Amino acid sequence: MQPLARSLLGVPAVLALLTCSLDFAVAAEDVKKDDKNFQNLGKGETSSKNDLDLKEVVFVIQSQSNSFHAERAKQLEQNILKQAAELTQELPRVLLVHLLDKHEGAWTILPLLPHFSTTFGRNSSWIFFCEEETRIHIPKLLETLGRYDPSKEWFLGKALHDEQSTIIHHYAFAEDPTVFKFPDFAAGWALSLPLVNKLTKRLKSESLKSDFTIDLKHEIALYIWDKGSGPHLTLVPEFCTEDVSSPKAMGCATIFHTFLPLCGNPVKEMDVFVAVKTCKKFHDDRIPIVKQTWEEQASLIEYYSDYAEKSIPTIDLGVPNTERGHCGKTFAILERFLNHSSDSTAWLVIVDDDTLISISRLRNLLSCYDSKEPVFLGERYGYGLGTGGYSYITGGGGMVFSREAVRRLLASKCRCYSNDAPDDMVLGMCFSGLGIPVTHSPLFHQARPVDYPKDYLSHQVPISFHKHWNIDPIEVYFTWLAPSGKDATSGRKQVHFKEEL
């Protein structure tokens, strides 16, 4: 095995995350200012006679156990309770998904519905779900929910739809994909308790049929719709993903904070090692795309192939190429990183040769994670979660590992059952067995921009996309991912949490 590139060796240790606790303290204070601005938008509005009591709403934050995400969810919980106290109403129940159930599939929500039905079925009217960056104006939310008869079955949200049939939704509604609406979780979404109770009966009588969880918001909408037997999503204009500074936010019960997370300084270039998986047949068409787009952002990068070609250069790991899976190659990369790179190189990123990625944005995002923790980060999928399966990071959008995660993985006995096993799924199974949860970021994408609703991407600063099929990958990169003054195609400014929480 060849030694890693000389630039990888002897890098001094960098303690880039020492400022995170300070940034969180500042953020906790400044969130009050930002939320106050949002709450002030609704001042002067009169309450409807149909307004709910706050105790009739159960808030469920779709949180994660990673320390960064758990802290963000906790701050949102505190803000909800603070608003409730200011309304001099009985404090509502606020639940964090990662604390509700240790079951691997709790994040898919459906397994939690029986608990919600049993616990809240008699004394509550609504379960309101939101993400950790959703911001809620409680009086406006109560006014909005008060328009709907809580004795009926309601599925409420901000509607998204596919503009063309897409692989991530298994080409559903291929004749006209615009007809099926599903919720944008970022804006919040709500289920009435009668619907929760109905879904619970169904869950108890028949097991979930799908083996894979790919796009949860679409799959939940499909399950609720039940081939026409259940309700469609009802569009609620007050559930928004507008920025607080937008005039459109005036009538919103919710908004969403759109920014690229940054906790202190971005991690240093030499803290991130990038491994590109390729093979000889793609050296001439895919690798030139990487070199014309994002390669220059990566100070530490190597290409791993089944054929050593000096002009790229590629490294032959001695693992035969396989048509699919690539598990043997991925584990060889993990071994090489752990055993031949500097201990001060905190992060490993494994991508495909047709992944388009912004390393500069990734460095910003990684400033929010502690590399001393076992972090396995990317776009989360699930397999067999209804029957005791596991979550995994889908490989095409990029898989990010802290050195500690790699160390614990390789110290275990968990390995590929064959060289062509699906590497991302095997990794998910291994980390699940080790009790290390995957960490989801919606900024990583397994598919192309055209495979996602425009409105969904409009409130993101994406980190990656995947596949060159039927697109110009260079154009996609410079449209969506290339560095700029604002570091986002949408024109949204990159900000620190303490400025924009």
XYZ file of C-alpha atoms in Angstrom:
501
model
C 0.000 0.000 0.000
C 1.374 3.390 -0.962
C 1.878 6.052 1.717
C -0.670 8.824 1.878
C 0.161 12.075 0.124
C 3.022 13.895 1.850
C 0.755 16.844 2.560
C -1.259 14.637 4.900
C 1.614 13.939 7.250
C 2.797 15.932 10.222
C -0.200 18.227 10.411
C -0.366 19.929 13.825
C -3.382 19.187 15.976
C -6.130 21.754 15.719
C -8.605 22.323 18.510
C -11.141 24.092 16.311
C -14.115 23.250 18.456
C -12.982 24.803 21.746
C -15.115 27.845 21.023
C -18.316 25.863 20.436
C -19.559 26.048 24.008
C -19.025 29.806 23.993
C -20.840 30.129 20.680
C -23.752 28.149 22.043
C -23.923 30.458 25.049
C -23.983 33.498 22.790
C -26.493 31.770 20.532
C -28.819 31.014 23.417
C -28.923 34.708 24.235
C -29.290 35.927 20.672
C -32.062 33.460 19.842
C -34.217 35.577 22.117
C -33.652 38.615 19.915
C -34.371 36.794 16.665
C -37.460 35.028 17.986
C -38.680 38.285 19.476
C -38.508 39.850 16.017
C -40.668 37.038 14.654
C -43.118 37.203 17.524
C -43.432 40.976 17.112
C -44.679 40.439 13.559
C -47.969 39.188 14.943
C -48.551 41.908 17.506
C -51.744 43.806 17.014
C -53.589 40.815 15.603
C -56.864 40.000 17.304
C -57.490 36.517 18.574
C -60.140 34.378 16.945
C -62.982 33.012 19.040
C -61.883 29.612 17.746
C -58.376 29.866 19.230
C -57.227 26.701 20.965
C -55.963 26.386 24.464
C -52.242 25.738 24.336
C -52.665 22.581 26.397
C -54.533 21.027 23.457
C -51.357 21.054 21.321
C -48.492 18.592 21.792
C -45.238 19.832 20.247
C -42.883 17.201 18.834
C -39.412 18.371 17.808
C -37.809 16.018 15.269
C -34.527 16.043 17.161
C -31.345 13.972 17.010
C -29.092 12.603 19.741
C -25.858 14.163 18.459
C -24.809 16.824 20.972
C -25.026 19.715 18.503
C -28.526 18.808 17.332
C -29.772 17.956 20.825
C -28.690 21.406 22.008
C -30.463 23.112 19.111
C -33.664 21.207 19.868
C -33.391 22.083 23.552
C -33.152 25.772 22.694
C -36.319 25.521 20.611
C -38.095 23.718 23.447
C -37.128 26.511 25.844
C -38.428 29.142 23.421
C -41.790 27.379 23.091
C -42.136 27.174 26.871
C -41.109 30.812 27.275
C -43.792 31.932 24.831
C -46.338 29.802 26.689
C -45.396 31.382 30.001
C -45.801 34.861 28.499
C -49.310 33.886 27.388
C -50.006 32.896 31.025
C -51.367 29.589 29.803
C -50.721 26.113 31.100
C -47.381 24.960 29.713
C -47.729 22.596 26.761
C -46.046 19.251 26.370
C -42.893 19.552 24.276
C -41.320 16.257 23.227
C -37.922 15.608 21.667
C -37.974 12.593 19.368
C -34.497 11.374 20.303
C -35.547 11.203 23.968
C -38.900 9.514 23.328
C -37.823 6.103 22.179
C -34.502 4.339 21.851
C -35.950 2.389 18.936
C -33.757 2.857 15.862
C -36.728 3.961 13.766
C -38.179 6.614 16.082
C -37.134 9.326 13.619
C -39.563 7.880 11.049
C -42.437 9.093 13.304
C -44.962 6.374 12.455
C -43.668 4.002 15.183
C -44.350 6.782 17.724
C -48.019 7.265 16.830
C -49.350 4.497 19.127
C -47.623 6.227 22.049
C -49.144 9.562 21.070
C -52.588 7.984 20.736
C -52.409 6.299 24.128
C -50.897 9.242 25.989
C -52.660 12.197 24.386
C -55.685 10.700 22.613
C -58.264 11.931 25.117
C -57.001 15.299 26.302
C -55.296 16.815 23.250
C -56.451 17.951 19.825
C -53.253 18.246 17.786
C -49.770 16.823 17.450
C -47.598 19.555 15.922
C -44.256 18.385 14.477
C -41.324 20.639 13.647
C -37.607 20.570 12.982
C -34.995 21.996 15.318
C -34.604 25.126 13.158
C -38.351 25.778 12.813
C -39.415 28.919 14.651
C -42.976 29.162 15.931
C -45.188 32.136 16.769
C -47.427 30.442 19.319
C -50.437 32.846 19.232
C -50.571 32.676 15.439
C -50.235 28.898 15.518
C -53.163 28.586 17.926
C -55.244 30.910 15.779
C -54.379 28.890 12.670
C -55.131 25.469 14.163
C -58.350 26.919 15.604
C -59.785 27.155 12.086
C -59.910 23.372 11.771
C -62.462 21.154 13.492
C -60.338 18.972 15.805
C -62.976 16.236 15.839
C -62.164 15.451 12.195
C -59.148 13.839 10.558
C -56.664 16.518 9.474
C -53.198 16.351 7.946
C -51.897 19.923 7.774
C -48.703 21.401 6.355
C -46.924 23.450 3.742
C -47.281 21.519 0.496
C -44.431 20.322 -1.673
C -44.787 18.394 -4.916
C -42.534 16.784 -7.476
C -42.220 18.604 -10.774
C -41.194 15.399 -12.521
C -41.239 11.773 -11.477
C -38.126 11.000 -9.497
C -36.177 7.980 -8.381
C -36.176 9.057 -4.731
C -39.971 8.657 -4.767
C -39.834 5.456 -6.833
C -41.300 7.363 -9.795
C -44.643 7.647 -8.009
C -47.474 9.412 -9.862
C -45.389 9.269 -13.045
C -48.215 10.557 -15.261
C -48.534 13.772 -13.249
C -46.301 13.952 -10.150
C -47.602 17.441 -9.291
C -50.935 16.019 -8.091
C -49.534 14.461 -4.914
C -48.677 16.879 -2.106
C -46.417 16.132 0.852
C -45.340 18.336 3.780
C -42.229 20.444 4.067
C -41.109 19.428 7.555
C -39.152 22.666 7.912
C -42.427 24.645 8.076
C -43.965 22.330 10.668
C -46.858 19.935 10.112
C -49.777 18.758 12.194
C -52.004 15.730 12.713
C -55.341 15.906 14.487
C -55.764 13.313 17.230
C -58.637 11.532 15.427
C -56.228 10.917 12.544
C -53.483 9.799 14.941
C -55.935 7.345 16.517
C -56.976 6.010 13.111
C -53.369 5.545 11.995
C -52.578 3.794 15.268
C -55.316 1.208 14.661
C -53.917 0.575 11.214
C -50.365 0.244 12.513
C -51.526 -2.323 15.062
C -53.423 -4.364 12.481
C -50.835 -4.396 9.701
C -47.055 -3.999 9.734
C -45.319 -1.338 7.701
C -44.658 -2.765 4.259
C -41.778 -0.703 2.892
C -38.271 -2.001 3.583
C -36.601 1.329 2.831
C -37.079 4.813 4.212
C -35.739 7.226 1.599
C -37.695 10.495 1.827
C -39.675 10.450 5.057
C -41.953 13.396 4.313
C -43.154 11.817 1.055
C -43.535 8.372 2.574
C -45.538 9.640 5.561
C -47.893 11.448 3.180
C -48.308 8.252 1.143
C -49.064 6.236 4.266
C -51.655 8.736 5.501
C -53.285 9.001 2.065
C -53.520 5.189 1.938
C -54.324 4.976 -1.784
C -57.238 7.354 -1.368
C -58.698 5.928 1.849
C -57.117 8.617 4.012
C -56.857 12.399 3.838
C -54.686 14.367 1.470
C -52.385 17.013 2.898
C -54.291 20.248 3.541
C -52.271 23.331 2.580
C -51.863 25.805 5.446
C -50.526 29.175 4.201
C -49.432 30.151 7.713
C -46.929 27.290 7.828
C -43.972 29.002 6.155
C -40.285 28.683 5.386
C -39.814 32.417 4.874
C -36.934 34.286 6.455
C -37.917 36.454 9.420
C -36.868 39.552 7.460
C -39.165 38.742 4.540
C -42.415 40.738 4.191
C -44.099 37.390 3.516
C -43.368 36.355 7.112
C -45.963 38.827 8.427
C -48.819 36.307 8.324
C -46.810 33.231 9.262
C -47.248 30.989 12.274
C -43.904 29.352 11.505
C -40.718 30.302 9.715
C -37.500 28.407 9.101
C -33.951 29.569 9.664
C -32.147 29.169 6.371
C -28.421 29.372 6.717
C -25.260 27.348 6.636
C -24.421 26.294 10.196
C -21.213 27.770 11.537
C -20.079 27.371 15.150
C -16.944 29.474 15.560
C -14.386 29.127 12.774
C -14.649 26.616 9.916
C -12.507 23.549 10.444
C -9.096 23.929 8.811
C -8.478 22.588 5.309
C -5.897 20.154 6.652
C -8.476 18.714 9.061
C -10.515 17.204 6.230
C -9.300 14.300 4.109
C -11.350 13.506 0.998
C -11.419 10.031 -0.545
C -12.901 9.656 -4.035
C -14.021 6.185 -5.080
C -13.592 5.528 -8.795
C -12.623 2.822 -11.277
C -10.715 2.692 -14.551
C -13.757 2.987 -16.828
C -14.646 6.380 -15.282
C -11.157 7.916 -15.250
C -11.722 9.791 -18.511
C -15.235 11.145 -18.020
C -15.959 11.549 -14.288
C -12.579 12.488 -12.827
C -12.142 15.518 -15.150
C -15.463 16.845 -13.772
C -14.119 16.632 -10.221
C -10.949 18.451 -11.271
C -12.901 21.207 -13.042
C -15.208 21.786 -10.084
C -14.521 21.056 -6.453
C -11.081 19.384 -6.292
C -9.249 22.666 -5.652
C -11.205 23.119 -2.404
C -9.750 19.914 -0.983
C -6.202 20.247 0.346
C -6.063 16.543 1.175
C -7.592 14.385 -1.526
C -6.869 10.976 -3.028
C -8.553 8.942 -5.747
C -8.977 5.215 -5.121
C -9.412 2.926 -8.110
C -8.821 -0.571 -9.421
C -6.058 0.810 -11.624
C -3.150 3.095 -10.738
C -2.943 5.976 -13.198
C -0.216 8.534 -12.515
C -1.788 11.386 -14.485
C -4.712 11.693 -12.039
C -3.159 10.151 -9.832
C -5.197 7.154 -8.663
C -4.235 4.597 -6.053
C -4.966 0.897 -6.458
C -5.973 -0.457 -3.053
C -5.716 -4.033 -4.258
C -9.491 -4.508 -4.090
C -11.068 -5.686 -7.362
C -13.688 -3.354 -8.821
C -17.287 -4.455 -8.421
C -20.314 -3.325 -10.402
C -22.146 -2.330 -7.228
C -21.721 -2.150 -3.489
C -17.984 -1.349 -3.210
C -17.876 -2.365 0.445
C -14.401 -3.886 0.204
C -12.997 -0.691 -1.295
C -14.671 1.512 1.319
C -13.306 -0.481 4.242
C -9.837 -0.404 2.672
C -10.133 3.404 2.563
C -11.158 3.483 6.224
C -8.156 1.310 7.193
C -5.811 3.502 5.167
C -7.131 6.700 6.742
C -6.816 5.410 10.293
C -3.394 3.811 9.894
C -1.589 6.126 7.464
C -2.896 9.635 8.011
C -1.899 12.115 10.675
C -3.819 11.771 13.932
C -4.566 15.485 13.683
C -6.636 14.959 10.544
C -9.999 14.861 12.277
C -12.427 14.142 9.433
C -12.730 11.698 6.546
C -15.133 12.307 3.654
C -15.842 9.457 1.227
C -17.548 10.396 -2.038
C -18.295 8.796 -5.377
C -16.629 10.033 -8.546
C -19.971 11.514 -9.636
C -20.616 13.342 -6.350
C -20.670 17.140 -6.576
C -19.734 18.703 -3.253
C -18.789 21.995 -1.644
C -15.834 21.351 0.655
C -15.862 24.952 1.910
C -19.455 24.634 3.084
C -18.694 21.249 4.605
C -15.861 22.802 6.612
C -18.346 25.338 7.988
C -20.824 22.624 8.905
C -18.183 20.487 10.611
C -17.356 23.362 12.961
C -20.562 22.429 14.779
C -19.509 18.842 15.493
C -16.986 17.459 17.957
C -14.522 15.191 16.160
C -13.724 13.553 19.488
C -17.228 12.084 19.357
C -18.063 9.206 16.988
C -19.812 11.208 14.239
C -21.186 9.556 11.097
C -22.820 12.321 9.057
C -24.711 12.730 5.786
C -28.161 12.099 4.326
C -29.959 9.488 6.408
C -31.904 6.584 4.942
C -33.413 3.617 6.747
C -33.742 -0.112 6.140
C -36.293 -2.368 7.836
C -36.953 0.150 10.578
C -40.445 -1.170 11.197
C -38.997 -4.553 12.139
C -35.786 -3.758 13.994
C -33.586 -2.608 11.106
C -31.088 0.224 11.030
C -30.410 3.718 9.695
C -27.542 4.484 7.349
C -25.896 7.371 5.496
C -26.512 7.023 1.794
C -23.191 7.055 -0.008
C -23.834 9.134 -3.113
C -24.271 12.409 -1.249
C -21.047 11.842 0.674
C -20.324 10.055 3.956
C -18.492 12.011 6.667
C -16.679 10.259 9.522
C -14.926 11.654 12.555
C -11.635 9.898 13.268
C -13.164 8.565 16.466
C -16.029 6.975 14.501
C -13.537 5.255 12.190
C -11.454 4.090 15.150
C -14.436 2.511 16.915
C -15.703 0.910 13.729
C -12.407 -0.739 12.855
C -11.845 -1.822 16.462
C -15.027 -3.855 16.156
C -15.379 -7.132 14.271
C -17.984 -5.718 11.896
C -16.868 -6.017 8.279
C -18.208 -6.522 4.745
C -19.818 -9.878 4.058
C -18.540 -9.517 0.464
C -16.552 -6.968 -1.566
C -19.674 -6.004 -3.515
C -21.943 -5.602 -0.484
C -23.606 -2.143 -0.287
C -21.019 -0.188 1.666
C -23.372 2.457 3.059
C -25.823 -0.118 4.361
C -23.095 -2.284 5.895
C -21.691 0.797 7.622
C -25.147 1.654 8.964
C -25.574 -1.875 10.278
C -22.137 -1.765 11.918
C -22.638 1.593 13.603
C -26.089 0.536 14.771
C -24.562 -2.526 16.382
C -22.025 -0.287 18.097
C -24.774 1.976 19.443
C -23.530 4.927 17.366
C -26.462 6.741 15.717
C -26.085 8.241 12.274
C -26.442 12.031 12.124
C -28.682 13.428 9.421
C -28.163 16.638 7.479
C -30.636 17.509 4.703
C -27.874 19.557 3.048
C -26.434 16.330 1.573
C -28.330 14.961 -1.433
C -28.263 11.498 -2.942
C -29.820 12.739 -6.197
C -29.680 15.690 -8.621
C -31.251 19.123 -7.995
C -34.018 18.348 -10.510
C -35.087 15.425 -8.313
C -36.161 17.719 -5.455
C -38.985 20.292 -5.275
C -37.748 23.808 -5.996
C -39.446 25.135 -2.877
C -37.638 22.554 -0.750
C -34.218 23.568 -2.082
C -35.075 27.270 -1.793
C -34.505 27.224 1.977
C -31.254 25.259 1.848
C -27.595 26.030 1.357
C -26.741 22.619 -0.109
C -23.468 20.790 0.472
C -23.740 18.028 -2.123
C -25.629 16.476 -5.017
C -25.082 13.197 -6.829
C -25.273 11.748 -10.362
C -24.397 13.201 -13.767
C -27.344 11.551 -15.521
C -29.126 13.876 -17.998
C -27.583 17.033 -16.529
C -24.522 19.184 -17.104
C -22.614 18.483 -13.869
C -20.346 21.503 -14.277
C -23.331 23.789 -14.634
C -24.985 22.169 -11.620
C -21.857 22.700 -9.544
C -21.456 26.373 -10.436
C -25.188 26.998 -10.016
C -25.626 25.301 -6.650
C -22.307 24.647 -4.939
C -19.482 26.909 -6.101
C -18.020 29.317 -3.515
C -19.095 32.921 -3.826
C -19.296 36.030 -1.680
C -22.520 34.795 -0.190
C -21.657 31.102 -0.527
C -25.151 30.211 -1.687
C -26.903 30.287 -5.021
C -30.058 31.504 -3.378
C -28.243 34.687 -2.372
C -28.727 33.953 1.308
C -25.876 35.111 3.460
C -23.853 32.609 5.432
C -24.043 33.525 9.106
C -22.896 32.429 12.517
C -25.497 30.909 14.803
C -25.060 33.767 17.220
C -26.276 36.102 14.471
C -29.151 34.091 13.061
C -30.287 31.361 15.450
